Coordinates of C-alpha atoms in Angstrom, one line a residue:
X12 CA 27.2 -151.6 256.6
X13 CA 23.8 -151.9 258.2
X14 CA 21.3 -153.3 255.3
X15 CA 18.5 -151.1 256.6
X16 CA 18.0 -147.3 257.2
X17 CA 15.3 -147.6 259.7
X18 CA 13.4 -150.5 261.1
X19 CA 9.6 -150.0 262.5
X20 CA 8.9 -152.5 265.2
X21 CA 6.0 -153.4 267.0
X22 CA 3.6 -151.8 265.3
X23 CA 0.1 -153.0 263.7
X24 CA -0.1 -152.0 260.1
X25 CA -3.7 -150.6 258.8
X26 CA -4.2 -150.4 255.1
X27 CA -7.7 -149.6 253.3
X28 CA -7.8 -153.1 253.5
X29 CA -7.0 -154.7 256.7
X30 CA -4.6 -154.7 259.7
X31 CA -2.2 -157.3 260.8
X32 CA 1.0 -157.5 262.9
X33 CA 4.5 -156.6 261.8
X34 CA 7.8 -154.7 260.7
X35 CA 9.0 -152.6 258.4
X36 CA 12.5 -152.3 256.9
X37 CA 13.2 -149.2 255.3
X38 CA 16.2 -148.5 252.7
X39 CA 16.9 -145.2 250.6
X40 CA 13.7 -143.5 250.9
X41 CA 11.2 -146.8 249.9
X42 CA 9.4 -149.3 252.3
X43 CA 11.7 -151.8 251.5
X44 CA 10.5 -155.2 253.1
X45 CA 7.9 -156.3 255.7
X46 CA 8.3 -159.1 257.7
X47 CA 7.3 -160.4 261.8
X48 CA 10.3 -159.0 263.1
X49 CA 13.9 -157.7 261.4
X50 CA 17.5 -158.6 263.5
X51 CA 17.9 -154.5 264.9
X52 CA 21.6 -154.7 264.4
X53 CA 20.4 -154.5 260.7
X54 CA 19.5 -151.1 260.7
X55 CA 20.7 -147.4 261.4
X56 CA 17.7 -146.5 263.9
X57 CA 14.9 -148.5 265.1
X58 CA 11.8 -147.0 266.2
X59 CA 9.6 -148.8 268.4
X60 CA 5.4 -148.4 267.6
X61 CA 4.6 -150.0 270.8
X62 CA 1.4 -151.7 269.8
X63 CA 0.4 -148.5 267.6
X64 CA -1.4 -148.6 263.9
X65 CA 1.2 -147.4 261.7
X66 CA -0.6 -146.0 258.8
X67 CA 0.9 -144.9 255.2
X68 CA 1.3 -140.8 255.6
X69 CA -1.8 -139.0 254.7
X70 CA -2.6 -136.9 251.3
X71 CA -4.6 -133.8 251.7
X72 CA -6.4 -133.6 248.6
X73 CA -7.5 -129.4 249.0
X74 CA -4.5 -127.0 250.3
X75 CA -4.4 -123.7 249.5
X76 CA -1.0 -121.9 249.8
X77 CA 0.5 -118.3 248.7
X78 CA 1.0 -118.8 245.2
X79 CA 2.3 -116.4 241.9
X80 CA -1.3 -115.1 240.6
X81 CA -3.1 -114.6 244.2
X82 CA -6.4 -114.9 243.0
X83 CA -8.2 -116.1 246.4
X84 CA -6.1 -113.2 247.7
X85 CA -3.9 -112.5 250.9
X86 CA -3.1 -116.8 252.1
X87 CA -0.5 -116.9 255.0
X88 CA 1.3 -120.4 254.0
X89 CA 4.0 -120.8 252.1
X90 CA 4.3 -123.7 250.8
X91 CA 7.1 -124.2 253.1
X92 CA 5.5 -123.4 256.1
X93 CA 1.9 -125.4 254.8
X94 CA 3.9 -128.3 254.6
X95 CA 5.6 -128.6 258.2
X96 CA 1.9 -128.0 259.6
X97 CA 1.4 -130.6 257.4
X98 CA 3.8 -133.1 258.5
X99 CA 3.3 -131.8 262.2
X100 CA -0.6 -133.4 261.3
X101 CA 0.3 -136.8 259.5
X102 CA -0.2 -136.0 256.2
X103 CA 3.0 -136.2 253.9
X104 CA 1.9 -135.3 250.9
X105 CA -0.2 -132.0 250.0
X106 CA -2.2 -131.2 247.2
X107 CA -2.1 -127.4 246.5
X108 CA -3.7 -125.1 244.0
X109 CA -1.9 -123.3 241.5
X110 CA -4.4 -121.0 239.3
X111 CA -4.5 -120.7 235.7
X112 CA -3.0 -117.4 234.1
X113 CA -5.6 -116.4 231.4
X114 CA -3.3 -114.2 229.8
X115 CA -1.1 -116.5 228.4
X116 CA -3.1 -118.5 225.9
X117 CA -0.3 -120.6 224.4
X118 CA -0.4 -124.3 223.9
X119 CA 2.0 -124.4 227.3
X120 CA -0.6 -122.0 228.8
X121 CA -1.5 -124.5 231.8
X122 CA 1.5 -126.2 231.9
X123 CA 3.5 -122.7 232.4
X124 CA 1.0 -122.0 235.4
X125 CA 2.2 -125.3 237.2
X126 CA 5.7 -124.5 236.5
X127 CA 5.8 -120.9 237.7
X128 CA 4.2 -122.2 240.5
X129 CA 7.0 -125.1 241.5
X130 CA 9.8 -122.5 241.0
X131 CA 7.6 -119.9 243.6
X132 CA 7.2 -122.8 246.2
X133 CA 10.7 -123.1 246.7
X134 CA 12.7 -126.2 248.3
X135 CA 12.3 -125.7 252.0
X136 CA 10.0 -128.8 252.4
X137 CA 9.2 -130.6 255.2
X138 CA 6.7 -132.7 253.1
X139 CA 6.0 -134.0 249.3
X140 CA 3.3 -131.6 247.7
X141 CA 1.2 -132.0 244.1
X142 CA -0.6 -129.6 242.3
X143 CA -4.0 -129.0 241.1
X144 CA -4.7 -126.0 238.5
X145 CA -7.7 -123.9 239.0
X146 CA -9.2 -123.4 235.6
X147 CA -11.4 -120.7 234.9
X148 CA -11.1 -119.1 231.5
X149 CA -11.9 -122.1 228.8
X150 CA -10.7 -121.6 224.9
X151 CA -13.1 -124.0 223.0
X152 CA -9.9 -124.1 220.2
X153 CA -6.9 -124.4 222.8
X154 CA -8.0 -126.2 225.8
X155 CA -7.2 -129.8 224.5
X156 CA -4.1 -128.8 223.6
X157 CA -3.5 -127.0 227.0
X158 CA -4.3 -130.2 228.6
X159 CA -2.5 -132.4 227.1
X160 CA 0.3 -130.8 227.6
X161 CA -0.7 -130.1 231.5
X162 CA 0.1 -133.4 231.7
X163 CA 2.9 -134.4 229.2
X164 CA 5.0 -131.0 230.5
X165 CA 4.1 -130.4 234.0
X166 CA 2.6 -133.8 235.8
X167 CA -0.5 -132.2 236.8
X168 CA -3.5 -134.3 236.0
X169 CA -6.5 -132.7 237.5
X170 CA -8.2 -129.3 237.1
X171 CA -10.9 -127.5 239.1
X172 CA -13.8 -125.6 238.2
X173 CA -16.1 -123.3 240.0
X174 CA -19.9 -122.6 239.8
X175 CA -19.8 -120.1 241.9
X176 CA -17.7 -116.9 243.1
X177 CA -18.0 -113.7 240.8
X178 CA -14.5 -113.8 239.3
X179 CA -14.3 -117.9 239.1
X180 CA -17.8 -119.2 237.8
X181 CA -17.9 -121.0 234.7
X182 CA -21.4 -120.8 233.0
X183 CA -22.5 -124.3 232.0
X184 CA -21.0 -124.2 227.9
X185 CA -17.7 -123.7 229.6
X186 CA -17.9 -126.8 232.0
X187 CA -19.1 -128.8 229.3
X188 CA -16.3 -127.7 227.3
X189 CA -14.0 -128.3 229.9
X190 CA -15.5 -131.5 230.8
X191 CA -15.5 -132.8 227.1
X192 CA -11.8 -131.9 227.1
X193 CA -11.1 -133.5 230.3
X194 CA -12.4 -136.6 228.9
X195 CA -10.2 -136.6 225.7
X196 CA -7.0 -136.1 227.3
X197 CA -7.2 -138.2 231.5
X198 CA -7.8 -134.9 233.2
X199 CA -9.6 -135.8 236.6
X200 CA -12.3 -132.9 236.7
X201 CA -12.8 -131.2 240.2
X202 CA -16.2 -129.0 240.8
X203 CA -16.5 -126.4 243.1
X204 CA -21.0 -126.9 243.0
X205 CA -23.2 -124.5 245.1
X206 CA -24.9 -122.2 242.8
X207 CA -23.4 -118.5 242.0
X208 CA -26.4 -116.7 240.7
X209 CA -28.3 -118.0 243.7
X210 CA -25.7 -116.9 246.2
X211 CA -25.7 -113.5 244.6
X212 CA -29.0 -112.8 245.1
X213 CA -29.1 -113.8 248.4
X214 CA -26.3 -111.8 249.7
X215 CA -28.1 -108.8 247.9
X216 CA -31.8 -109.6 250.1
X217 CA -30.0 -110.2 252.9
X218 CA -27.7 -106.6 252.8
X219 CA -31.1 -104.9 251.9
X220 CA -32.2 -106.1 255.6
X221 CA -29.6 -105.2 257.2
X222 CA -28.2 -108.6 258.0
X223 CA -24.6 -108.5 257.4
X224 CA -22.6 -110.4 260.6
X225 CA -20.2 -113.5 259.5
X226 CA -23.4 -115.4 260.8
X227 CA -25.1 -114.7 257.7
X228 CA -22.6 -115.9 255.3
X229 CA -24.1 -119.6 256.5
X230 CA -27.5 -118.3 255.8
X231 CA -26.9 -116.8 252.1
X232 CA -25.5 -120.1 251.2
X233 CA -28.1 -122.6 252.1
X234 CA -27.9 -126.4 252.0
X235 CA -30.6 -126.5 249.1
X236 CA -28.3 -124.5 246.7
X237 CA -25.2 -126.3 247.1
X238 CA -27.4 -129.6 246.3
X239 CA -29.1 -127.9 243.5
X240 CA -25.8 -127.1 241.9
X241 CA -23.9 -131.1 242.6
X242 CA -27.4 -132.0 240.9
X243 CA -26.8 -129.7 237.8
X244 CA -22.9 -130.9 237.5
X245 CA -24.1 -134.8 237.6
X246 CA -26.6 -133.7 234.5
X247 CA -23.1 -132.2 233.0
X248 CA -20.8 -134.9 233.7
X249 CA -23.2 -137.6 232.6
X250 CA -23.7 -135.9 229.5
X251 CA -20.5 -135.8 228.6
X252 CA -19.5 -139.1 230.0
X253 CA -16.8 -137.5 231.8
X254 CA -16.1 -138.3 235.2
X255 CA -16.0 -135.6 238.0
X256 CA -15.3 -135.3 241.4
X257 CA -16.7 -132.7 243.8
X258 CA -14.8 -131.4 246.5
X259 CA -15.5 -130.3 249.7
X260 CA -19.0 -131.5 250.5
X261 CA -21.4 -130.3 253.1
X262 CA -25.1 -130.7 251.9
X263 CA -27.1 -133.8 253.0
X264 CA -28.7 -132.8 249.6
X265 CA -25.1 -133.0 247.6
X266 CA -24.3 -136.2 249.2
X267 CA -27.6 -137.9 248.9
X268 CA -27.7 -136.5 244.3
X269 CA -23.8 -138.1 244.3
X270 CA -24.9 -141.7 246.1
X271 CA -27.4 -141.8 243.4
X272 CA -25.6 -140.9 240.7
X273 CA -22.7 -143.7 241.9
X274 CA -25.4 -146.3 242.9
X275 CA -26.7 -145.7 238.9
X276 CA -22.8 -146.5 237.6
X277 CA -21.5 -143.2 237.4
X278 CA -18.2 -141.9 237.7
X279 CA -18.8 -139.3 240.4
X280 CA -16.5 -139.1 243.4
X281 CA -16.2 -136.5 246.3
X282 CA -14.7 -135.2 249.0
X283 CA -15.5 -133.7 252.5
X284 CA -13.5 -132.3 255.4
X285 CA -13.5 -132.0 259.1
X286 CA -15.2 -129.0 259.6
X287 CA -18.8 -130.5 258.0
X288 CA -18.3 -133.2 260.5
X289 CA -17.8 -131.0 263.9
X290 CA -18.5 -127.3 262.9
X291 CA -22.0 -126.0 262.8
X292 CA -23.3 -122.7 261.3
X293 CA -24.2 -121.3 264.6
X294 CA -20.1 -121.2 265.4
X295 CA -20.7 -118.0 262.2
X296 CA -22.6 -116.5 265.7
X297 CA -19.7 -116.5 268.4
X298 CA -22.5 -116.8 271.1
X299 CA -19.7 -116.5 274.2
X300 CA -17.9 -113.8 272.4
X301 CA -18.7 -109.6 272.8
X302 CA -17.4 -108.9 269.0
X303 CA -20.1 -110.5 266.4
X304 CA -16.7 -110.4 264.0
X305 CA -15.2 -114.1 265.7
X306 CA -17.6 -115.4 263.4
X307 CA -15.3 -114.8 260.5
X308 CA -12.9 -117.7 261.9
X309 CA -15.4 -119.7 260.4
X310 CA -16.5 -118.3 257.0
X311 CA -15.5 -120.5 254.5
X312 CA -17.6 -122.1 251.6
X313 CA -19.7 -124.2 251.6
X314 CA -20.6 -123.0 255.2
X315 CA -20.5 -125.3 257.9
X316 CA -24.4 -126.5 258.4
X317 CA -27.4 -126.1 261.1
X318 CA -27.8 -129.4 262.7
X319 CA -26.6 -132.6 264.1
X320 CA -28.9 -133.9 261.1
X321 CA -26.6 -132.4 258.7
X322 CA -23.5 -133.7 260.4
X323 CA -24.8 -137.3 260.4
X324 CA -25.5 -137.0 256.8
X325 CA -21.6 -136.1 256.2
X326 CA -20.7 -139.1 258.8
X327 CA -22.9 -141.5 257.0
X328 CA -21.0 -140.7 253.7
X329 CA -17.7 -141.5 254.7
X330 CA -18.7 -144.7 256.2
X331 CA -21.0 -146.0 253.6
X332 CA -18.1 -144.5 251.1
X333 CA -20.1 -142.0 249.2
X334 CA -17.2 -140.0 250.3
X335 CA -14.2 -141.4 248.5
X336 CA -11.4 -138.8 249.8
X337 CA -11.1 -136.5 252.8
X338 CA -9.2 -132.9 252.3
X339 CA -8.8 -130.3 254.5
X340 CA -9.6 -127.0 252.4
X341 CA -6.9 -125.3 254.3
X342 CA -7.3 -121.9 253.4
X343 CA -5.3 -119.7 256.1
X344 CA -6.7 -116.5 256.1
X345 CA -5.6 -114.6 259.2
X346 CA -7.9 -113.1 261.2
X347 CA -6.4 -110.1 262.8
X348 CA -4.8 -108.4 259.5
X349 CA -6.5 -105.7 257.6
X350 CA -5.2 -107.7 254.3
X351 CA -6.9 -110.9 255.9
X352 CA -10.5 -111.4 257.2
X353 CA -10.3 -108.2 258.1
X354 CA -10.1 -106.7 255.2
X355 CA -14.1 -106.7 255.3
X356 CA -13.5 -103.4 257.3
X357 CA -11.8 -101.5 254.5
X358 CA -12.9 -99.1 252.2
X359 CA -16.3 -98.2 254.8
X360 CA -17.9 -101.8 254.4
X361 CA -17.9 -102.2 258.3
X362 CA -17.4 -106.0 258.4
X363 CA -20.1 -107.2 256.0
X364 CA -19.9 -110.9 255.4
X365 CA -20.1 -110.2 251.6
X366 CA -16.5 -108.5 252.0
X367 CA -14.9 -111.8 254.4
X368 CA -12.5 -114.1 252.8
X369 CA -13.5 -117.3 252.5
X370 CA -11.7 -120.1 253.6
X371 CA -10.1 -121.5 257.5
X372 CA -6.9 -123.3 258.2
X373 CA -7.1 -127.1 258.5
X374 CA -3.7 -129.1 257.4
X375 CA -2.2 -129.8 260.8
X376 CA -5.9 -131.2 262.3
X377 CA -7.1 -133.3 259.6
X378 CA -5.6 -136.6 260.3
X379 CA -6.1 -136.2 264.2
X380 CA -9.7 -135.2 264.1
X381 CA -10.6 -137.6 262.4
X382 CA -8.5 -140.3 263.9
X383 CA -10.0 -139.2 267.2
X384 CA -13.8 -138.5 266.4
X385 CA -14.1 -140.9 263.6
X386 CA -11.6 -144.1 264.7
X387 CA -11.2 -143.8 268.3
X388 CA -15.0 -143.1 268.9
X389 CA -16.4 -145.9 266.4
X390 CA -17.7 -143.9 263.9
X391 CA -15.2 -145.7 261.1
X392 CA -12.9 -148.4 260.9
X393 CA -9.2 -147.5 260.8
X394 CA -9.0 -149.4 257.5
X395 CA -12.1 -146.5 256.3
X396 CA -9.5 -143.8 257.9
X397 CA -6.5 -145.1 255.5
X398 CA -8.9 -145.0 252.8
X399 CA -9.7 -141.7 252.8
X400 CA -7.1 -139.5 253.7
X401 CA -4.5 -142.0 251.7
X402 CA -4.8 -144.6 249.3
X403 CA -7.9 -143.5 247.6
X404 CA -6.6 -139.9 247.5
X405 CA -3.2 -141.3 245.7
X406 CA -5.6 -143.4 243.5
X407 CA -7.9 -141.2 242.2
X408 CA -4.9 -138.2 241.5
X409 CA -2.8 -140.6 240.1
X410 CA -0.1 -141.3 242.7
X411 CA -0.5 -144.9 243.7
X412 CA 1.5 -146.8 244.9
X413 CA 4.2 -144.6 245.2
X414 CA 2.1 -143.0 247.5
X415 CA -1.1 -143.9 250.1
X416 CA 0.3 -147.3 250.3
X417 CA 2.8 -149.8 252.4
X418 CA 4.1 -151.9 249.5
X419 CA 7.6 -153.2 249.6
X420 CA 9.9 -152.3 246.5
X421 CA 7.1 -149.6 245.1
X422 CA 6.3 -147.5 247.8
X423 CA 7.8 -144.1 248.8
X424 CA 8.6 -144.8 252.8
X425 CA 6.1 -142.2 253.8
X426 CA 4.4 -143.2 257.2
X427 CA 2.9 -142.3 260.3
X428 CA 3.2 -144.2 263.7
X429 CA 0.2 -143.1 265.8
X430 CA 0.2 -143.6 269.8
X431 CA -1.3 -146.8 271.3
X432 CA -5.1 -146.1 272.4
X433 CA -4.0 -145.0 275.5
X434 CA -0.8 -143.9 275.9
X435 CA -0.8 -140.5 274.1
X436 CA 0.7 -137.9 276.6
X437 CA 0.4 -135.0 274.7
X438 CA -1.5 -131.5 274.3
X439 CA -5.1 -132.6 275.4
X440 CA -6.8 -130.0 273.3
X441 CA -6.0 -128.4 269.9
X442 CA -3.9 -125.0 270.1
X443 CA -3.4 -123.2 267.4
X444 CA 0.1 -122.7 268.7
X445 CA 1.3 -126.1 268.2
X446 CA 0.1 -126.2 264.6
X447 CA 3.7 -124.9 262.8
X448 CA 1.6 -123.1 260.2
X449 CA 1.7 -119.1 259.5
X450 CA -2.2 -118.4 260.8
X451 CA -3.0 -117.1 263.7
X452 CA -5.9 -118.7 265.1
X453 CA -7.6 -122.5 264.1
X454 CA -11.6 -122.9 263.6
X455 CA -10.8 -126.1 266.1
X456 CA -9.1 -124.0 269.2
X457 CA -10.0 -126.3 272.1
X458 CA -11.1 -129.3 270.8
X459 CA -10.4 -132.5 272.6
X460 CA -7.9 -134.8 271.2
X461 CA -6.9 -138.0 272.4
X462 CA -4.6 -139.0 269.9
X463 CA -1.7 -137.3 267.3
X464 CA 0.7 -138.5 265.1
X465 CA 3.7 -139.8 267.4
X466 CA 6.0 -140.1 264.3
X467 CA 6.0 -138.3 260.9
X468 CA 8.2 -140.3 258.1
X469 CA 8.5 -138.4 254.5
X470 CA 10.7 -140.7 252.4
X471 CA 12.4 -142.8 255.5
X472 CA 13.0 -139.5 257.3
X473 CA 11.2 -139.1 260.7
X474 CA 10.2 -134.9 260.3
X475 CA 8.2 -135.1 263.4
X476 CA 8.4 -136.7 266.9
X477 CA 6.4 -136.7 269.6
X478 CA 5.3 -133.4 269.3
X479 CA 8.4 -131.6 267.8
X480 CA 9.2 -130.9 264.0
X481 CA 13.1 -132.1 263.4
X482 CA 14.2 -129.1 261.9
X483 CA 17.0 -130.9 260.6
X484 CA 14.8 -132.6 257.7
X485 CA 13.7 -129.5 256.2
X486 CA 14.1 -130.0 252.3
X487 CA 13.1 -133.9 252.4
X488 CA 10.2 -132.7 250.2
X489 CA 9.4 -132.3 246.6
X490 CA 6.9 -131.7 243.7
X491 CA 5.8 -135.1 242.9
X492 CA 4.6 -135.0 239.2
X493 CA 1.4 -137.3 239.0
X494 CA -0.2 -139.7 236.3
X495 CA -3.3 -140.0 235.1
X496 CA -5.9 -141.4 237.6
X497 CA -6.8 -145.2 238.0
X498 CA -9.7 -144.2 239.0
X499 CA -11.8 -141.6 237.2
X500 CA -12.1 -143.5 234.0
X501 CA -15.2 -142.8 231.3
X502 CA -17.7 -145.3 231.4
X503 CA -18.4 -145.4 227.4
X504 CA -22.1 -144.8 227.7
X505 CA -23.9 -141.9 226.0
X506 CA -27.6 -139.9 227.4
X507 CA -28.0 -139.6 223.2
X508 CA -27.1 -140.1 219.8
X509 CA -24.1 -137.6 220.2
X510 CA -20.6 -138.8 220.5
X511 CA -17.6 -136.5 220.7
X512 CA -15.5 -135.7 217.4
X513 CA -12.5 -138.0 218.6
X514 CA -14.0 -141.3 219.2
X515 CA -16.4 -141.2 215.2

């Protein structure tokens, strides 16, 4: 009997720490042993990187996906289909949203969200997948309780909360509240910061002028607010000594408040995606297009920004690693559906921006846009890449090493084996139609690329080759219940007098 599954030859390993030379032997699901080279009659299959980095599989840290309560309304993904764009992409392991159900305010109350939500997603998996809970309606008398048994009941250790959207925003006693509890129980906090009230009254000026194209969804959102808000949520977090990590990040203003706030100590991490790196707000404008409405491809929130200026900014952050984790914010709304973006035409609103749903799909091209524009084009180091979009991301939810790592005997043998520089030979530019996921058009349609994921491995199983999901695999993935994080740990230091009840 062969004392390997699978055996990865040739290949250069890059881990957020360095790169070096060798194989991998791979037994019941785990990296098993790394070594120069392994005897091949020792294994099952052997696949041969051919000079390539082989990199642990990617985490997307911000996946939305159809789930139970459908608060951000109409989503095409399953979680089935979400996760073979994923694995189609590199990334092995999503990390989707379930939302909270206000109704049921028992002790199990958060925990009961999760769990409805595992049982909706089905088994179907191409992928491993992790949940996050959007939490939006905060009991001053229950939520400590809900949270602690969040974790205890249903492995979810992280929550996120909004300061803006009408039916999500938390006024600022509620944050605290559900910052203070965070803190008491392990709960990494998530913030959603541009600032509601602001937004609302500049969608309001903005109808009153008539200016109502997708274009001016960008506008009504300005860089300013969304920095004005990260400011305000520093201010919470520091009060309560709880730490908090902001998620998708576009404002040079946002990323300039969190360096400070990390270069003074604090626990503040964040996230950004792709499309603050390549999108700008004049693709809202569809310039080559006859119908205004293409714009609404791009509508998602915070908008994608004005100038190269802005771009750098978001560049600069993942290099100097203000940035700690990359996401995707895959939000697949489809585009020609009147339950979709389209929607904005019902009901006699005539396509007002006010009326689009927010949000663009983004699994599948995370990994390769930035593999291309950021590795390949010297913008960051591969070891920065693994960084981002794996180990950190397992480290700060609470799935390291099991995940975002190549550690023999710990873990899971989840792994992607890119194409030496060079040698890919596949699609040179993005189509949506070779993304595997259920929407119908991708904010990145023609984009170069000059490099994909040649081999997908979720738990020693290759899911995609060269191209090509292996249909055959479907099932390999799970809900993978999380611990606390490693990372976002309180810092014991106090803005006053004040100390919470549990620590006098």
């Amino acid at each position: 009997m062969p004392l390997y599954d699978t055996i990865i030859k040739n290949g250069i390993i890059a881990t957020a720490a360095e790169t070096y030379e060798a194989s991998i032997a791979i037994k019941d699901g785990k990296i098993f042993s790394i070594a120069p080279e392994f005897n091949e009659e020792d294994a099952n299959e052997v696949i041969d990187a051919e000079g390539g980095y082989i990199t642990p599989g990617g985490i997307d840290t911000h996946v939305h996906v159809d789930e139970p309560l459908k608060l951000l309304g109409v989503i095409a993904d399953s979680m089935a289909s979400a996760s073979k764009s994923s694995a189609a992409g590199g990334t092995t392991t999503m990390i989707c949203f379930a939302t909270q159900d206000k109704e049921d305010q028992s002790p199990q109350g958060l925990s009961n969200s999760i769990k409805k939500c595992v049982e909706f997603s089905g088994e179907d998996l191409y992928c491993d997948y992790a949940l996050h809970l959007i939490l939006y309606d905060v009991h001053k008398d229950k939520i400590e309780e809900q949270m602690h048994n969040l974790i205890v009941e249903a492995g979810c250790t992280s929550v996120k909360m909004f300061m803006t959207y009408p039916k999500l925003q938390m006024k600022d006693y509620d944050l605290m509240t559900g910052l203070y509890a965070a803190r008491k129980t392990g709960i990494t906090a998530m913030m959603h910061a541009e600032n509601g009230d602001m937004i609302s009254w500049m969608i309001d000026a903005l109808e009153e002028q008539g200016k109502t194209d997708p274009y001016f969804h960008a506008v009504s959102r300005p860089s300013l607010i969304e920095g004005e808000a990260t400011n305000r949520a520093i201010v919470l977090s520091e009060t309560m000594d709880s730490p908090l990590l902001f998620v998708h990040v576009s404002s040079p203003e946002a990323t300039k408040a969190i360096r400070k706030a990390q270069t003074r100590g604090l626990k503040i991490f964040a996230e950004t995606c792709p499309q603050y790196v390549l999108l700008k707000s004049d693709d809202l404008k569809q310039l080559h297009h006859h119908d205004p409405f293409e714009g609404a491809k791009f509508v998602c929130s915070p908008p994608p920004r004005p100038n190269e200026q802005d771009l750098e900014a978001i560049w600069q952050g993942i290099s100097n690693g203000t940035f700690t984790v990359m996401g995707s914010d895959h939000c697949p709304i489809l585009y020609n559906s009147e339950d979709g973006k389209r929607i904005a035409f019902k009901n006699g609103r005539e396509g007002a921006f006010k009326w689009i749903p927010n949000g663009c799909p983004g699994v599948a091209t995370r990994m390769p846009l930035l593999y291309d524009y950021g590795v390949m084009r010297k913008r960051i180091s591969i070891q920065k890449f693994v960084e981002t979009h794996c180990t950190n991301p397992a480290k700060v939810y609470g799935m390291y090493p099991q995940k975002g790592s190549i550690l023999p005997g710990l873990s899971d043998a989840d792994i992607v084996i890119w194409y030496p520089d060079g040698k890919y030979d596949g699609p040179k530019t993005i189509k949506n139609e070779n993304l595997y996921d259920a929407c119908d058009y991708t904010p990145f349609e023609n984009y170069e690329i000059n490099n994909w994921p040649r081999y997908t491995l979720v738990k020693g199983k290759t899911v995609f080759k060269e191209g090509k999901i292996i249909e055959k695999t479907c099932g390999v993935g799970s809900y993978v219940k999380r611990k606390r994080s490693t990372m976002c740990t309180p810092n014991d230091k106090w803005v006053s007098e004040w100390r919470p009840s549990y620590l006098s």
